[in-house]
mmCIF file of N, CA and C and ligand atoms in Angstrom:
data_model
loop_
_atom_site.group_PDB
_atom_site.id
_atom_site.type_symbol
_atom_site.label_atom_id
_atom_site.label_comp_id
_atom_site.label_asym_id
_atom_site.label_seq_id
_atom_site.Cartn_x
_atom_site.Cartn_y
_atom_site.Cartn_z
ATOM 1 N N UNK A 1 -24.611 11.169 -9.716
ATOM 2 C CA UNK A 1 -23.478 10.928 -8.846
ATOM 3 C C UNK A 1 -22.174 11.079 -9.627
ATOM 4 N N UNK A 2 -21.621 12.258 -9.767
ATOM 5 C CA UNK A 2 -20.435 12.439 -10.596
ATOM 6 C C UNK A 2 -19.199 11.730 -10.064
ATOM 7 N N UNK A 3 -19.049 11.564 -8.744
ATOM 8 C CA UNK A 3 -17.868 10.917 -8.172
ATOM 9 C C UNK A 3 -18.154 9.503 -7.683
ATOM 10 N N UNK A 4 -19.318 8.984 -8.031
ATOM 11 C CA UNK A 4 -19.677 7.653 -7.551
ATOM 12 C C UNK A 4 -18.757 6.603 -8.146
ATOM 13 N N UNK A 5 -18.406 5.633 -7.325
ATOM 14 C CA UNK A 5 -17.589 4.507 -7.780
ATOM 15 C C UNK A 5 -18.323 3.248 -7.380
ATOM 16 N N UNK A 6 -18.517 2.335 -8.301
ATOM 17 C CA UNK A 6 -19.336 1.160 -8.006
ATOM 18 C C UNK A 6 -18.777 0.279 -6.903
ATOM 19 N N UNK A 7 -17.507 0.365 -6.568
ATOM 20 C CA UNK A 7 -16.916 -0.511 -5.558
ATOM 21 C C UNK A 7 -16.606 0.213 -4.268
ATOM 22 N N UNK A 8 -17.105 1.390 -4.049
ATOM 23 C CA UNK A 8 -16.767 2.143 -2.841
ATOM 24 C C UNK A 8 -17.960 2.379 -1.942
ATOM 25 N N UNK A 9 -18.921 1.523 -1.987
ATOM 26 C CA UNK A 9 -20.027 1.633 -1.063
ATOM 27 C C UNK A 9 -21.143 2.539 -1.513
ATOM 28 N N UNK A 10 -21.133 2.965 -2.762
ATOM 29 C CA UNK A 10 -22.189 3.825 -3.258
ATOM 30 C C UNK A 10 -23.492 3.055 -3.445
ATOM 31 N N UNK A 11 -23.349 1.733 -3.559
ATOM 32 C CA UNK A 11 -24.505 0.885 -3.807
ATOM 33 C C UNK A 11 -24.446 -0.286 -2.836
ATOM 34 N N UNK A 12 -25.522 -1.032 -2.700
ATOM 35 C CA UNK A 12 -25.479 -2.218 -1.845
ATOM 36 C C UNK A 12 -24.372 -3.166 -2.301
ATOM 37 N N UNK A 13 -23.870 -3.985 -1.344
ATOM 38 C CA UNK A 13 -22.758 -4.871 -1.664
ATOM 39 C C UNK A 13 -23.165 -6.072 -2.506
ATOM 40 N N UNK A 14 -24.445 -6.276 -2.677
ATOM 41 C CA UNK A 14 -24.889 -7.355 -3.553
ATOM 42 C C UNK A 14 -25.897 -6.784 -4.534
ATOM 43 N N UNK A 15 -26.059 -7.454 -5.619
ATOM 44 C CA UNK A 15 -27.016 -7.020 -6.624
ATOM 45 C C UNK A 15 -27.575 -8.268 -7.296
ATOM 46 N N UNK A 16 -28.408 -8.064 -8.298
ATOM 47 C CA UNK A 16 -28.980 -9.202 -9.017
ATOM 48 C C UNK A 16 -27.891 -10.030 -9.676
ATOM 49 N N UNK A 17 -26.741 -9.413 -9.957
ATOM 50 C CA UNK A 17 -25.641 -10.135 -10.610
ATOM 51 C C UNK A 17 -24.801 -10.915 -9.606
ATOM 52 N N UNK A 18 -25.005 -10.729 -8.303
ATOM 53 C CA UNK A 18 -24.223 -11.437 -7.301
ATOM 54 C C UNK A 18 -23.375 -10.480 -6.500
ATOM 55 N N UNK A 19 -22.473 -11.033 -5.654
ATOM 56 C CA UNK A 19 -21.653 -10.164 -4.801
ATOM 57 C C UNK A 19 -20.690 -9.326 -5.622
ATOM 58 N N UNK A 20 -20.386 -8.156 -5.076
ATOM 59 C CA UNK A 20 -19.460 -7.246 -5.761
ATOM 60 C C UNK A 20 -18.020 -7.675 -5.496
ATOM 61 N N UNK A 21 -17.134 -7.388 -6.423
ATOM 62 C CA UNK A 21 -15.718 -7.662 -6.165
ATOM 63 C C UNK A 21 -15.191 -6.689 -5.120
ATOM 64 N N UNK A 22 -14.049 -7.039 -4.525
ATOM 65 C CA UNK A 22 -13.409 -6.155 -3.560
ATOM 66 C C UNK A 22 -13.049 -4.846 -4.242
ATOM 67 N N UNK A 23 -13.053 -3.745 -3.483
ATOM 68 C CA UNK A 23 -12.645 -2.478 -4.088
ATOM 69 C C UNK A 23 -11.162 -2.534 -4.446
ATOM 70 N N UNK A 24 -10.730 -1.721 -5.379
ATOM 71 C CA UNK A 24 -9.314 -1.739 -5.741
ATOM 72 C C UNK A 24 -8.455 -1.296 -4.569
ATOM 73 N N UNK A 25 -7.282 -1.903 -4.429
ATOM 74 C CA UNK A 25 -6.344 -1.532 -3.373
ATOM 75 C C UNK A 25 -5.632 -0.252 -3.790
ATOM 76 N N UNK A 26 -5.555 0.705 -2.869
ATOM 77 C CA UNK A 26 -4.929 1.984 -3.190
ATOM 78 C C UNK A 26 -3.426 1.923 -2.919
ATOM 79 N N UNK A 27 -2.657 2.364 -3.906
ATOM 80 C CA UNK A 27 -1.211 2.484 -3.805
ATOM 81 C C UNK A 27 -0.870 3.929 -4.098
ATOM 82 N N UNK A 28 -0.150 4.569 -3.173
ATOM 83 C CA UNK A 28 0.175 5.984 -3.327
ATOM 84 C C UNK A 28 1.664 6.132 -3.575
ATOM 85 N N UNK A 29 2.015 6.740 -4.696
ATOM 86 C CA UNK A 29 3.406 6.941 -5.079
ATOM 87 C C UNK A 29 3.878 8.302 -4.584
ATOM 88 N N UNK A 30 5.113 8.342 -4.119
ATOM 89 C CA UNK A 30 5.738 9.594 -3.684
ATOM 90 C C UNK A 30 7.042 9.765 -4.446
ATOM 91 N N UNK A 31 7.359 10.993 -4.793
ATOM 92 C CA UNK A 31 8.602 11.230 -5.530
ATOM 93 C C UNK A 31 9.813 10.812 -4.704
ATOM 94 N N UNK A 32 9.863 11.245 -3.465
ATOM 95 C CA UNK A 32 10.965 10.877 -2.567
ATOM 96 C C UNK A 32 10.353 10.342 -1.293
ATOM 97 N N UNK A 33 10.434 9.066 -1.138
ATOM 98 C CA UNK A 33 9.849 8.459 0.043
ATOM 99 C C UNK A 33 9.253 7.116 -0.295
ATOM 100 N N UNK A 34 8.527 6.567 0.655
ATOM 101 C CA UNK A 34 8.004 5.218 0.479
ATOM 102 C C UNK A 34 6.804 5.178 -0.457
ATOM 103 N N UNK A 35 6.469 3.985 -0.869
ATOM 104 C CA UNK A 35 5.206 3.727 -1.548
ATOM 105 C C UNK A 35 4.216 3.337 -0.464
ATOM 106 N N UNK A 36 3.093 4.008 -0.410
ATOM 107 C CA UNK A 36 2.076 3.721 0.597
ATOM 108 C C UNK A 36 1.041 2.782 -0.006
ATOM 109 N N UNK A 37 0.782 1.692 0.709
ATOM 110 C CA UNK A 37 -0.154 0.678 0.236
ATOM 111 C C UNK A 37 -1.172 0.420 1.334
ATOM 112 N N UNK A 38 -2.429 0.401 0.980
ATOM 113 C CA UNK A 38 -3.457 0.043 1.946
ATOM 114 C C UNK A 38 -3.298 -1.423 2.316
ATOM 115 N N UNK A 39 -3.215 -1.693 3.619
ATOM 116 C CA UNK A 39 -3.005 -3.046 4.095
ATOM 117 C C UNK A 39 -4.303 -3.809 4.244
ATOM 118 N N UNK A 40 -4.212 -5.059 4.597
ATOM 119 C CA UNK A 40 -2.995 -5.829 4.849
ATOM 120 C C UNK A 40 -2.272 -6.169 3.546
ATOM 121 N N UNK A 41 -0.957 -6.391 3.669
ATOM 122 C CA UNK A 41 -0.164 -6.710 2.486
ATOM 123 C C UNK A 41 0.790 -7.870 2.790
ATOM 124 N N UNK A 42 1.104 -8.581 1.750
ATOM 125 C CA UNK A 42 2.157 -9.591 1.787
ATOM 126 C C UNK A 42 3.153 -9.178 0.720
ATOM 127 N N UNK A 43 4.421 -9.072 1.100
ATOM 128 C CA UNK A 43 5.459 -8.611 0.179
ATOM 129 C C UNK A 43 6.423 -9.751 -0.078
ATOM 130 N N UNK A 44 6.647 -10.042 -1.344
ATOM 131 C CA UNK A 44 7.629 -11.056 -1.711
ATOM 132 C C UNK A 44 8.945 -10.364 -2.008
ATOM 133 N N UNK A 45 9.995 -10.807 -1.347
ATOM 134 C CA UNK A 45 11.318 -10.209 -1.498
ATOM 135 C C UNK A 45 12.096 -10.914 -2.607
ATOM 136 N N UNK A 46 13.245 -10.341 -2.930
ATOM 137 C CA UNK A 46 14.054 -10.875 -4.034
ATOM 138 C C UNK A 46 14.451 -12.325 -3.814
ATOM 139 N N UNK A 47 14.669 -12.700 -2.561
ATOM 140 C CA UNK A 47 15.106 -14.068 -2.284
ATOM 141 C C UNK A 47 13.947 -15.064 -2.219
ATOM 142 N N UNK A 48 12.742 -14.583 -2.501
ATOM 143 C CA UNK A 48 11.583 -15.464 -2.509
ATOM 144 C C UNK A 48 10.851 -15.541 -1.186
ATOM 145 N N UNK A 49 11.462 -14.984 -0.129
ATOM 146 C CA UNK A 49 10.780 -14.986 1.160
ATOM 147 C C UNK A 49 9.662 -13.941 1.138
ATOM 148 N N UNK A 50 8.744 -14.083 2.071
ATOM 149 C CA UNK A 50 7.643 -13.139 2.144
ATOM 150 C C UNK A 50 7.539 -12.571 3.546
ATOM 151 N N UNK A 51 7.081 -11.334 3.606
ATOM 152 C CA UNK A 51 6.795 -10.686 4.881
ATOM 153 C C UNK A 51 5.367 -10.169 4.800
ATOM 154 N N UNK A 52 4.731 -10.054 5.962
ATOM 155 C CA UNK A 52 3.315 -9.706 6.011
ATOM 156 C C UNK A 52 3.097 -8.569 6.991
ATOM 157 N N UNK A 53 2.188 -7.691 6.660
ATOM 158 C CA UNK A 53 1.756 -6.652 7.592
ATOM 159 C C UNK A 53 0.244 -6.531 7.512
ATOM 160 N N UNK A 54 -0.387 -6.443 8.669
ATOM 161 C CA UNK A 54 -1.840 -6.259 8.687
ATOM 162 C C UNK A 54 -2.223 -4.831 9.069
ATOM 163 N N UNK A 55 -1.264 -3.916 8.952
ATOM 164 C CA UNK A 55 -1.554 -2.517 9.265
ATOM 165 C C UNK A 55 -2.526 -1.928 8.247
ATOM 166 N N UNK A 56 -3.228 -0.872 8.660
ATOM 167 C CA UNK A 56 -4.198 -0.210 7.802
ATOM 168 C C UNK A 56 -3.521 0.359 6.557
ATOM 169 N N UNK A 57 -2.355 0.940 6.724
ATOM 170 C CA UNK A 57 -1.567 1.471 5.602
ATOM 171 C C UNK A 57 -0.108 1.125 5.858
ATOM 172 N N UNK A 58 0.561 0.693 4.821
ATOM 173 C CA UNK A 58 1.928 0.223 4.925
ATOM 174 C C UNK A 58 2.814 1.108 4.062
ATOM 175 N N UNK A 59 3.998 1.463 4.582
ATOM 176 C CA UNK A 59 4.968 2.251 3.831
ATOM 177 C C UNK A 59 6.097 1.336 3.389
ATOM 178 N N UNK A 60 6.228 1.155 2.082
ATOM 179 C CA UNK A 60 7.273 0.289 1.524
ATOM 180 C C UNK A 60 8.467 1.148 1.122
ATOM 181 N N UNK A 61 9.637 0.752 1.590
ATOM 182 C CA UNK A 61 10.862 1.500 1.326
ATOM 183 C C UNK A 61 11.252 1.412 -0.150
ATOM 184 N N UNK A 62 11.571 2.540 -0.744
ATOM 185 C CA UNK A 62 12.064 2.576 -2.123
ATOM 186 C C UNK A 62 13.514 3.027 -2.194
ATOM 187 N N UNK A 63 14.064 3.513 -1.076
ATOM 188 C CA UNK A 63 15.434 4.040 -1.102
ATOM 189 C C UNK A 63 16.463 2.985 -0.687
ATOM 190 N N UNK A 64 16.011 1.890 -0.117
ATOM 191 C CA UNK A 64 16.885 0.787 0.336
ATOM 192 C C UNK A 64 17.756 1.173 1.523
ATOM 193 N N UNK A 65 17.447 2.245 2.214
ATOM 194 C CA UNK A 65 18.229 2.632 3.386
ATOM 195 C C UNK A 65 17.588 2.183 4.684
ATOM 196 N N UNK A 66 16.403 1.668 4.617
ATOM 197 C CA UNK A 66 15.693 1.275 5.835
ATOM 198 C C UNK A 66 16.366 0.092 6.520
ATOM 199 N N UNK A 67 16.461 0.154 7.817
ATOM 200 C CA UNK A 67 16.967 -0.979 8.594
ATOM 201 C C UNK A 67 15.892 -2.025 8.778
ATOM 202 N N UNK A 68 14.679 -1.672 8.390
ATOM 203 C CA UNK A 68 13.556 -2.600 8.512
ATOM 204 C C UNK A 68 13.034 -2.993 7.128
ATOM 205 N N UNK A 69 13.867 -2.879 6.097
ATOM 206 C CA UNK A 69 13.451 -3.157 4.733
ATOM 207 C C UNK A 69 12.691 -4.479 4.650
ATOM 208 N N UNK A 70 11.571 -4.556 3.972
ATOM 209 C CA UNK A 70 11.034 -3.613 2.987
ATOM 210 C C UNK A 70 10.174 -2.495 3.568
ATOM 211 N N UNK A 71 10.057 -2.435 4.889
ATOM 212 C CA UNK A 71 9.234 -1.388 5.494
ATOM 213 C C UNK A 71 10.050 -0.101 5.627
ATOM 214 N N UNK A 72 9.456 1.003 5.388
ATOM 215 C CA UNK A 72 10.108 2.304 5.538
ATOM 216 C C UNK A 72 10.290 2.613 7.021
ATOM 217 N N UNK A 73 11.489 3.068 7.386
ATOM 218 C CA UNK A 73 11.724 3.515 8.763
ATOM 219 C C UNK A 73 12.091 5.001 8.799
ATOM 220 N N UNK A 74 11.791 5.706 7.771
ATOM 221 C CA UNK A 74 12.006 7.148 7.567
ATOM 222 C C UNK A 74 13.487 7.490 7.330
ATOM 223 N N UNK A 75 14.340 6.512 7.107
ATOM 224 C CA UNK A 75 15.747 6.801 6.803
ATOM 225 C C UNK A 75 15.885 7.606 5.520
ATOM 226 N N UNK A 76 14.907 7.554 4.639
ATOM 227 C CA UNK A 76 14.981 8.313 3.389
ATOM 228 C C UNK A 76 15.089 9.811 3.652
ATOM 229 N N UNK A 77 14.650 10.240 4.827
ATOM 230 C CA UNK A 77 14.725 11.675 5.154
ATOM 231 C C UNK A 77 16.155 12.140 5.381
ATOM 232 N N UNK A 78 17.088 11.224 5.602
ATOM 233 C CA UNK A 78 18.474 11.568 5.855
ATOM 234 C C UNK A 78 19.257 11.876 4.600
ATOM 235 N N UNK A 79 18.601 11.707 3.422
ATOM 236 C CA UNK A 79 19.308 11.958 2.174
ATOM 237 C C UNK A 79 19.774 13.402 2.092
ATOM 238 N N UNK A 80 21.018 13.588 1.656
ATOM 239 C CA UNK A 80 21.555 14.947 1.525
ATOM 240 C C UNK A 80 21.287 15.490 0.149
HETATM 241 S S1 LIG B 1 11.727 5.068 1.683
HETATM 242 FE FE1 LIG B 1 11.708 5.473 3.768
HETATM 243 S S2 LIG B 1 13.448 4.482 4.522
HETATM 244 FE FE2 LIG B 1 13.468 4.060 2.435
#
């Protein structure tokens, strides 16, 4: 199995050693645009408050132009 990953369902979820840990959360970086994170996520903001999303994939704003910050609202596309 050249592409097998022990935490991606290639094997049973339990073994003689006990239950498997959760698979790693995928974070996708983009040069210009949001950071995509597999949800659900809880985001802690600079002021210490937190926001939560239970979406399958979440787009986090990196340009600070979003009116829905920290969520991306595609305002980054307006950059000249
Ligand atoms: S990255 Fe999309 S609005 Fe900021």
